[in-house]
Short mmCIF file of C-alpha atoms in Angstrom, two decimals:
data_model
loop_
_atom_site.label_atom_id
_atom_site.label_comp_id
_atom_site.label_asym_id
_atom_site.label_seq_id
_atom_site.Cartn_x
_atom_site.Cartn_y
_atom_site.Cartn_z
CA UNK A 89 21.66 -122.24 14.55
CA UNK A 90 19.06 -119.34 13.53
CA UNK A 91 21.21 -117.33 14.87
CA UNK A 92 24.22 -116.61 12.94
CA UNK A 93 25.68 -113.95 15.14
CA UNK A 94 26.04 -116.16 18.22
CA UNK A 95 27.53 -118.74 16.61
CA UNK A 96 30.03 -116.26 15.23
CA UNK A 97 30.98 -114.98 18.51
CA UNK A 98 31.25 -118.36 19.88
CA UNK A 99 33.99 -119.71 17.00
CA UNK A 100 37.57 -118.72 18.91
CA UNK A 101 35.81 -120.91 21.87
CA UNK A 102 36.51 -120.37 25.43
CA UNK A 103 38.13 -116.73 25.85
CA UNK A 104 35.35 -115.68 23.66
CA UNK A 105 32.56 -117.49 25.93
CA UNK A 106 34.14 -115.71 29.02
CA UNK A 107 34.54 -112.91 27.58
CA UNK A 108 30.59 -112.58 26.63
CA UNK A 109 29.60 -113.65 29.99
CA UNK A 110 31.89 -111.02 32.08
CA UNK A 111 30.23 -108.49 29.30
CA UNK A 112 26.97 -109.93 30.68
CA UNK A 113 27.90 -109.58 34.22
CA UNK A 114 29.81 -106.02 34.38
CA UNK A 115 26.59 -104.11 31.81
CA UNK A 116 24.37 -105.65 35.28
CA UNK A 117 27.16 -104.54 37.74
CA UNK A 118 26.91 -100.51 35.95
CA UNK A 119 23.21 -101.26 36.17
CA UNK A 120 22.50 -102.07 39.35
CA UNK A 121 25.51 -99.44 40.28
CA UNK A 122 24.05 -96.83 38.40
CA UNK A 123 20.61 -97.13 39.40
CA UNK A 124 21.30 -97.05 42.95
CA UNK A 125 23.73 -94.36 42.46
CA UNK A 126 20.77 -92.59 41.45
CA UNK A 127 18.98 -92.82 44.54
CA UNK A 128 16.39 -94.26 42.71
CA UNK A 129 17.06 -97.07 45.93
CA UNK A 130 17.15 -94.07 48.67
CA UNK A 131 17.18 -96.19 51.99
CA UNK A 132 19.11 -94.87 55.18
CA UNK A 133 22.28 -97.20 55.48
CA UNK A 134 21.96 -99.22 52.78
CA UNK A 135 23.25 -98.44 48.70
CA UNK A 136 26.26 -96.96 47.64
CA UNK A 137 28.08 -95.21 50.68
CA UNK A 138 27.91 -98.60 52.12
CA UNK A 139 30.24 -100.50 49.32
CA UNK A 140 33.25 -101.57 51.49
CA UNK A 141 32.24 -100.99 54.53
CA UNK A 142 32.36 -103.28 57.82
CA UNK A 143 29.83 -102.15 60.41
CA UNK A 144 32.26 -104.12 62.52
CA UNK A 145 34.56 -101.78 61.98
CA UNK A 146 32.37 -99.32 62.14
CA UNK A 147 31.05 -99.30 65.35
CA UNK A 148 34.33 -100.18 67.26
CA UNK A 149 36.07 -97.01 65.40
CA UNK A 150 32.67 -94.57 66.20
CA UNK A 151 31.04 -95.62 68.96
CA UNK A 152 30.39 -94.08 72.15
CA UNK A 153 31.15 -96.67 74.81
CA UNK A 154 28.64 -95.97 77.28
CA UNK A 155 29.69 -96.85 80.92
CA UNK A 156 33.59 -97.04 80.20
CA UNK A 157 35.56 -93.65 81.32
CA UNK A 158 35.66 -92.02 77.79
CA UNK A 159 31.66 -91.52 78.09
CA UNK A 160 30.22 -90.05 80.85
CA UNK A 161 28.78 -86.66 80.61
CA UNK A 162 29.09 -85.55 77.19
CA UNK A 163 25.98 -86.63 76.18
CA UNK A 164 24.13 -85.85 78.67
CA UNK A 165 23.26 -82.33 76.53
CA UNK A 166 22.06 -84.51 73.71
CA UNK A 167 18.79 -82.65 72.59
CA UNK A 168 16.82 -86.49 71.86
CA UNK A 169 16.99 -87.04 75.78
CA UNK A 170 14.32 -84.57 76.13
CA UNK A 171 12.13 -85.28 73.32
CA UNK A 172 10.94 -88.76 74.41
CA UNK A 173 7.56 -88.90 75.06
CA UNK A 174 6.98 -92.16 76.47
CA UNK A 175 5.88 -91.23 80.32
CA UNK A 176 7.34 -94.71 81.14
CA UNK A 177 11.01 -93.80 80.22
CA UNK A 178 10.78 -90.87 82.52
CA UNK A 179 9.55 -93.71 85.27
CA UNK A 180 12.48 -96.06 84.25
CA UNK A 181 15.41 -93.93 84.07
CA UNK A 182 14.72 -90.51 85.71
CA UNK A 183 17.32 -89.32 87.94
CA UNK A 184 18.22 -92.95 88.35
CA UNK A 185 22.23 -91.61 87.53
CA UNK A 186 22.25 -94.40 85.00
CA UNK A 187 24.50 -93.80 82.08
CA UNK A 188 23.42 -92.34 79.21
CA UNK A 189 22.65 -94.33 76.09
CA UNK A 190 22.65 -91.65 73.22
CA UNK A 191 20.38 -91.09 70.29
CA UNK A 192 22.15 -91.54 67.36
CA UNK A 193 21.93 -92.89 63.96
CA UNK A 194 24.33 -95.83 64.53
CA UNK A 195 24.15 -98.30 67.48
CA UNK A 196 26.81 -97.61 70.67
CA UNK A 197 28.80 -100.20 72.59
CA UNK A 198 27.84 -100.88 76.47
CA UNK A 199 29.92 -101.75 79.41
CA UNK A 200 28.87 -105.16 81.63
CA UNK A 201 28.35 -102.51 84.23
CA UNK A 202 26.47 -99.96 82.78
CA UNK A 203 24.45 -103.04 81.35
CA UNK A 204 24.09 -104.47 84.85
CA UNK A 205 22.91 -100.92 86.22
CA UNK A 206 20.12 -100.84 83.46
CA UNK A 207 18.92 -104.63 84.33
CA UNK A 208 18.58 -103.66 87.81
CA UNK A 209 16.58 -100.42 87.21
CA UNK A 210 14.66 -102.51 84.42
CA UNK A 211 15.74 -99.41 82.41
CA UNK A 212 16.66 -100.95 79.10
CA UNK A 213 14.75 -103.32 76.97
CA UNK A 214 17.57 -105.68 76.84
CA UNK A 215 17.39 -107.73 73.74
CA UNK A 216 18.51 -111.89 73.53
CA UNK A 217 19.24 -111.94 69.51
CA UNK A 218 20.31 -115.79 69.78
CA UNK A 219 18.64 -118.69 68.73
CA UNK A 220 15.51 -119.82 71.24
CA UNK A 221 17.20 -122.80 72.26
CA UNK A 222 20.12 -120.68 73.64
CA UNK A 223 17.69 -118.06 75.34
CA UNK A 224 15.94 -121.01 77.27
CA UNK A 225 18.97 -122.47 78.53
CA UNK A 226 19.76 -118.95 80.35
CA UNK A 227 19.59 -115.87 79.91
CA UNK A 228 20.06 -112.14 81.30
CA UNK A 229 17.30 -111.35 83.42
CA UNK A 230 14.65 -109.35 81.80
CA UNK A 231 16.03 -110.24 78.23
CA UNK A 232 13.36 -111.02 75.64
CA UNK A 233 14.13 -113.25 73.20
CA UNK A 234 14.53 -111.47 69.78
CA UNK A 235 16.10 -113.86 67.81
CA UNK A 236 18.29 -112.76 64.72
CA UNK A 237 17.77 -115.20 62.42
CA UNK A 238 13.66 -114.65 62.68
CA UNK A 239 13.78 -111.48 62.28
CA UNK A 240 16.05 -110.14 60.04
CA UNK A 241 13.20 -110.17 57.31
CA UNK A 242 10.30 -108.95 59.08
CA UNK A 243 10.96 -105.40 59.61
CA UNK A 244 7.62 -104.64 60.30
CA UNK A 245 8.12 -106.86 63.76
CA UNK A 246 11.19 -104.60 64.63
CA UNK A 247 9.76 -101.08 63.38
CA UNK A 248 6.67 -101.81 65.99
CA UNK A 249 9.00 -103.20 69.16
CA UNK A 250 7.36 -101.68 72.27
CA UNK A 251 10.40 -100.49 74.00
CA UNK A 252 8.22 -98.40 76.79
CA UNK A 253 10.54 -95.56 75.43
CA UNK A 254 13.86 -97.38 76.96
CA UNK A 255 17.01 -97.63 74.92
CA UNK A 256 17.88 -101.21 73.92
CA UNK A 257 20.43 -103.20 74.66
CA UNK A 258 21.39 -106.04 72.71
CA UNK A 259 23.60 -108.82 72.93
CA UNK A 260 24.50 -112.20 71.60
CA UNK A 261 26.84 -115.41 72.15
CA UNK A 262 29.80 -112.89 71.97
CA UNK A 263 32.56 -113.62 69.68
CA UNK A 264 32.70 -110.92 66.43
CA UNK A 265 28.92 -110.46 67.90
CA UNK A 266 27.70 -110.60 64.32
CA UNK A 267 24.02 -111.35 65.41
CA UNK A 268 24.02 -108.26 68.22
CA UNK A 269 24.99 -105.98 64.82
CA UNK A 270 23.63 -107.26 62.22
CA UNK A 271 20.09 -106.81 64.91
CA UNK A 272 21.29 -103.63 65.95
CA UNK A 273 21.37 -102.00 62.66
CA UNK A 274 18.01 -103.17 61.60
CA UNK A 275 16.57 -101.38 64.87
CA UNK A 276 17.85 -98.25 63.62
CA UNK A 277 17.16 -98.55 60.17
CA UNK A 278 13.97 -99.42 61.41
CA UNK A 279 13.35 -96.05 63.34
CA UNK A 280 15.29 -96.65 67.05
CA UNK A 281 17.32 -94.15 68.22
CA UNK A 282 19.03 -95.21 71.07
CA UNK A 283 20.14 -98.94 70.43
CA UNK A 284 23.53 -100.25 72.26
CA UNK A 285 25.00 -103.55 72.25
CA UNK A 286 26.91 -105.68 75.21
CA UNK A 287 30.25 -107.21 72.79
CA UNK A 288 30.83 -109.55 75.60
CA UNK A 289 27.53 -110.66 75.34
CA UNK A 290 26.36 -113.95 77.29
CA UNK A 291 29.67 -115.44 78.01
CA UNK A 292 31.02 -112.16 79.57
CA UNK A 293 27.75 -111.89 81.90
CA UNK A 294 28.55 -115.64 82.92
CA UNK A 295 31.85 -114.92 83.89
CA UNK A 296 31.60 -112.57 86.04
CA UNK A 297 28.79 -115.00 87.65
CA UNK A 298 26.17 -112.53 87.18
CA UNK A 299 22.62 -113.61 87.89
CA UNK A 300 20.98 -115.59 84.65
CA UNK A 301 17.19 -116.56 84.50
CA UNK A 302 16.26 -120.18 82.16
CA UNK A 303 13.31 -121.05 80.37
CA UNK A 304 11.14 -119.55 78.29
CA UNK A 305 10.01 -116.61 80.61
CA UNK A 306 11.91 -112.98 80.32
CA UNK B 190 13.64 -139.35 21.01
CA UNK B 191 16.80 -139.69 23.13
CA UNK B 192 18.36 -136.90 25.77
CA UNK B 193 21.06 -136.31 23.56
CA UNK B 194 18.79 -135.38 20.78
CA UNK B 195 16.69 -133.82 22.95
CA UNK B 196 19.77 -131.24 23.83
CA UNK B 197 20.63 -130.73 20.31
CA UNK B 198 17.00 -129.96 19.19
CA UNK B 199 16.78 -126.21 18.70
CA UNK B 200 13.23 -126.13 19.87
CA UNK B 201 14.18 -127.01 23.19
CA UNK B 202 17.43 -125.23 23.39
CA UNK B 203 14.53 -122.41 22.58
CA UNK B 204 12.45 -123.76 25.39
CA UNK B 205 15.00 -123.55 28.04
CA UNK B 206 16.38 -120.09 27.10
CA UNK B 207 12.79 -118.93 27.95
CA UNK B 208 12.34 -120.58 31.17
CA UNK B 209 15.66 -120.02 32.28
CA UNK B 210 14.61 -116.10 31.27
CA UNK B 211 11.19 -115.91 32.49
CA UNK B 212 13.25 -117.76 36.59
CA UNK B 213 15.94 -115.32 36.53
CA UNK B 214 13.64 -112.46 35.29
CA UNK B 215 10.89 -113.08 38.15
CA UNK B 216 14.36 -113.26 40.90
CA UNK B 217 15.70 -110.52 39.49
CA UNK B 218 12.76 -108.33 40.11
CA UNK B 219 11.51 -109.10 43.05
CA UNK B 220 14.73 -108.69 44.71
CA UNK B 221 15.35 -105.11 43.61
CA UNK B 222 12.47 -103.96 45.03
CA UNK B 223 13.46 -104.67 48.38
CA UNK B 224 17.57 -104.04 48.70
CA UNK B 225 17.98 -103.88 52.34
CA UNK B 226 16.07 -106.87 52.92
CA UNK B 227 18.03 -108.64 50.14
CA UNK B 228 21.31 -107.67 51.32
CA UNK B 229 20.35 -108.58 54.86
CA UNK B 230 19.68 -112.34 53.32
CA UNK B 231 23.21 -112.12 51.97
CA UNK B 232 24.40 -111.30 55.33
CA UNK B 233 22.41 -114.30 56.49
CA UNK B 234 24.41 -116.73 54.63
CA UNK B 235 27.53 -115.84 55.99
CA UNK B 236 29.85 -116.21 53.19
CA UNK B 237 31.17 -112.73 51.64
CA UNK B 238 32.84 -110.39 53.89
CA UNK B 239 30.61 -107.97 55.50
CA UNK B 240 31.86 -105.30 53.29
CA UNK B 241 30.96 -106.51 49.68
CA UNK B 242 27.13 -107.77 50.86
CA UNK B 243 26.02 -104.22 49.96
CA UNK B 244 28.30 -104.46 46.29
CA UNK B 245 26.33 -108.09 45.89
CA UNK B 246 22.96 -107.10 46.65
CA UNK B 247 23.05 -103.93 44.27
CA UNK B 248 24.57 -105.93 41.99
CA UNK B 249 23.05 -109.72 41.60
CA UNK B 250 19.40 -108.73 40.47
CA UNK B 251 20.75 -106.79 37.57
CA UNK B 252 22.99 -109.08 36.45
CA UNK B 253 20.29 -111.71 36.64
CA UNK B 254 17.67 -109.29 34.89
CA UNK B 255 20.28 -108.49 31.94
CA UNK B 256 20.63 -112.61 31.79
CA UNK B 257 17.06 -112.75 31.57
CA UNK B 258 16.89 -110.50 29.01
CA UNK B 259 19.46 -111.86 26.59
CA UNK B 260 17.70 -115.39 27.02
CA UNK B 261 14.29 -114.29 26.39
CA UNK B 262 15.14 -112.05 23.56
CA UNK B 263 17.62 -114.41 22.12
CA UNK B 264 20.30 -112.03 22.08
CA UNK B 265 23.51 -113.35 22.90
CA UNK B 266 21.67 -116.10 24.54
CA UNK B 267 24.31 -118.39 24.52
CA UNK B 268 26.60 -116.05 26.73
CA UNK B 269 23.55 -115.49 28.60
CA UNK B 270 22.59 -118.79 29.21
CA UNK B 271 26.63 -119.71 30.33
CA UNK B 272 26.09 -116.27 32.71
CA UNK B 273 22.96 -117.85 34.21
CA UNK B 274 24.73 -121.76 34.58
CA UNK B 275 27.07 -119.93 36.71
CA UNK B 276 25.07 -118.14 38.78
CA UNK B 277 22.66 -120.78 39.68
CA UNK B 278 25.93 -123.16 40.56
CA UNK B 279 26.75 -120.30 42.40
CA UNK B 280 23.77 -119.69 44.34
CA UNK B 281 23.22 -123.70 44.87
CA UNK B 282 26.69 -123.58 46.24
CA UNK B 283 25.77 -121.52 48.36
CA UNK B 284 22.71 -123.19 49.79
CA UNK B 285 24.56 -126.46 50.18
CA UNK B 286 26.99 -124.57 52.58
CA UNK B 287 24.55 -122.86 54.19
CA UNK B 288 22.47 -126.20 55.28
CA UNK B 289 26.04 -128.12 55.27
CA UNK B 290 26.19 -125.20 58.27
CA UNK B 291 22.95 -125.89 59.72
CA UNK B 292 21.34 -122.61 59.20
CA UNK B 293 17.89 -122.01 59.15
CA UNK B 294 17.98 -119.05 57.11
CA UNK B 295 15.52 -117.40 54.34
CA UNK B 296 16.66 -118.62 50.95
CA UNK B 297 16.18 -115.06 49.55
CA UNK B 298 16.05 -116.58 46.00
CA UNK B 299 12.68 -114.91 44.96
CA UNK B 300 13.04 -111.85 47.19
CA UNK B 301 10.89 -111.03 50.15
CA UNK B 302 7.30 -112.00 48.93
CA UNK B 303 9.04 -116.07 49.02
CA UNK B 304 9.63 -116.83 52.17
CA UNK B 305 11.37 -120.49 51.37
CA UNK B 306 13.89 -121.60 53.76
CA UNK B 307 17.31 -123.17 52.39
CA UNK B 308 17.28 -126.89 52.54
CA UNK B 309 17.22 -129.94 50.27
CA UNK B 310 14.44 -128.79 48.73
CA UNK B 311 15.48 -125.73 47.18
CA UNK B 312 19.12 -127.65 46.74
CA UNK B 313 16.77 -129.89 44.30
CA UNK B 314 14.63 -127.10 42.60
CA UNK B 315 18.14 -125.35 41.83
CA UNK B 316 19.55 -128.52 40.47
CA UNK B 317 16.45 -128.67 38.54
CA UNK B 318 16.84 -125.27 37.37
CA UNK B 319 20.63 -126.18 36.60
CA UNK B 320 19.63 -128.80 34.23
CA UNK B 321 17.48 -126.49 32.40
CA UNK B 322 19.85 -123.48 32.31
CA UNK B 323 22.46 -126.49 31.03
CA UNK B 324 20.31 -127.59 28.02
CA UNK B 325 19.91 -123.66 27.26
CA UNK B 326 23.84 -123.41 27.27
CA UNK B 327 23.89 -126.63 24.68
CA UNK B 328 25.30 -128.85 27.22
CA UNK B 329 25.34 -132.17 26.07
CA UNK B 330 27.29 -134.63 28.29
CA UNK B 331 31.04 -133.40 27.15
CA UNK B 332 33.57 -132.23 29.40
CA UNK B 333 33.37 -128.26 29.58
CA UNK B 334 37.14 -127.70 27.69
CA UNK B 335 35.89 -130.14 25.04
CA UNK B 336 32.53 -128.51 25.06
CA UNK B 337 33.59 -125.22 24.71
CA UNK B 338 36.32 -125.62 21.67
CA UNK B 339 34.22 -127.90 19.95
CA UNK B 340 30.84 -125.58 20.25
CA UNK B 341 32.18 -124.07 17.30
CA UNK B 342 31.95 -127.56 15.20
CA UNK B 343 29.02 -128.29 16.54
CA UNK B 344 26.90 -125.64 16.28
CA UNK B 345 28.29 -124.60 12.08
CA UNK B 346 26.93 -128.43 11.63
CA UNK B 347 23.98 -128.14 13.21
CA UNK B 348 23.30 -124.58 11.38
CA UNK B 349 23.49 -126.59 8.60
CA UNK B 350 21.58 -129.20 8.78
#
């Protein structure tokens, strides 16, 4: 061909073909490596700290489990509490001896009965992240449909979520709770502070036979 | 003229190098700009383990923009060519699993600003793209082993025509 050099590289046949294409692949591997390492791609949460990392993992090795015994008071001198400005969070949750949900850059676990306190008090935006076929056939009551799949790439629709200055709760169909996660880190990548999510999720709150509201209607 | 001639014509070996370029070039790009978003489509298609999404998303649009740019320059195009076969199986791979699944997910192909869901459709605009990336790589109708010890025959013969 009119390209001599090609067709020289190409004569010993296949160990030579994939060893140009692993060339190929590992000179855009340093690229892409080296140009995030570079923070020329600075985003919160995302790039290289996160290589190898399971926010699975993550949140069941870190979190604060609010409602379960380890929690309690020691966050109640968290220095966030007292900067929200919302007058309506002050309305939801004052003095309402709720547990706490912290501020903090990563999402916490809840307890079914801390979650059940906050859906009585109406003192969490509580978050349905499944599909809108699941939220219709029941949900927890007060839950607005959210769901994952819609809005994992419209981060404009989750920077401007009208919590009313609540901390949200989110939960899924349970199981590895992938969707409550995966949702929960985009909320605070996209600016939330206080963002908690029920593991159990819907089958737990069944369970336990737990009042559940159907249709389309929070 | 017939496919087979068609395949061996350098003209539209030349052809396909550049489209195949100018695709991966435009995916390439757009993704980068956006690498949470991108790596939150990876997520979406459930298939790596949570912990190398991140490695893939930092990763993929390079590798497809230094494949873009050996096709388009027509330096070690053939390798480049090979490179981008086997990411486009890849990636059509993984749309077939992901509507085998029954997701309804954003493709992600074209980053953000193409908001294409997976489906048949984009299963047939990859196959197209397959074909095209497959004429780039020389691939006549051989098996692959055959194809790739005999490129050597082939292509002295055809360099001399």
């Amino acid at each position: 061909m009119s390209d001599p050099t090609t067709t020289a590289t190409t004569v010993p046949g296949a160990r030579t073909a994939l060893r140009g294409m692993a060339l190929l692949c590992l000179a855009g591997a340093a690229l892409g490596t080296g140009y995030n390492a570079l923070g020329l791609e600075a985003r919160d949460g995302w790039g290289l700290p996160w290589i190898g990392r399971d926010r699975l993992a993550e949140l069941e090795a870190s979190a604060t489990v609010v409602g379960s015994s380890s929690a309690g008071t020691t966050t109640s001198a968290d220095p966030y509490v007292t900067q929200i400005s919302d007058p309506r969070a002050v309305l939801a949750g004052a003095g309402s001896g709720l547990p706490e949900i912290p501020a903090a850059d990563h999402p916490v676990q809840i307890e079914r009965e801390a979650l059940r306190q906050y859906v009585d008090a109406g003192a969490a935006l509580v978050v349905d992240a499944r599909e809108p076929q699941e939220y219709e056939a029941g949900h927890i009551p007060g839950a607005v449909s959210l769901p994952y799949d819609q809005v994992a790439t419209d981060r404009q629709r989750l920077e401007q979520l009208d919590t009313g200055g609540r901390p949200i709760v989110i939960y899924c169909g349970g199981g590895a709770c992938e969707l409550s996660l995966s949702l929960a880190w985009d909320l605070v990548y996209s600016g939330h502070a206080r963002v908690a999510v029920y593991m159990g999720g819907y089958p737990d709150w069944l369970a336990v036979g737990l009042p559940v509201v159907t249709g389309t209607e929070p | 003229m017939s496919a087979a001639r068609f395949v061996r014509a350098s003209w539209s070996v030349r052809a396909c190098e550049i489209a195949t370029g100018v695709i991966l070039a435009w995916a390439g790009l757009a993704k980068i700009g956006d690498l949470a978003t991108f790596a939150g489509q990876i997520h979406n298609f459930r298939i790596l383990p949570v912990a190398f999404e991140n490695l893939a998303a930092m990763t993929l649009p390079w590798i497809e923009i230094v494949v873009a740019l050996t096709l388009l320059f027509g330096i070690r195009s053939r390798d480049g060519a090979r490179t981008a076969l086997v990411l486009l199986v890849v990636f059509t791979l993984a749309v077939v699993a992901a509507v085998a699944r029954g997701l309804d997910i954003e493709c992600g192909c074209f980053g953000t600003a193409d908001a294409s869901h997976v489906g048949w459709r984009k299963i047939a605009e990859n196959l197209g793209m397959i074909a095209i990336a497959a004429v780039a790589a020389r691939g006549p109708a051989l098996p692959l082993t055959e194809r790739l010890s005999g490129a050597a025959r082939l292509e002295t013969g055809d360099a001399r025509p």
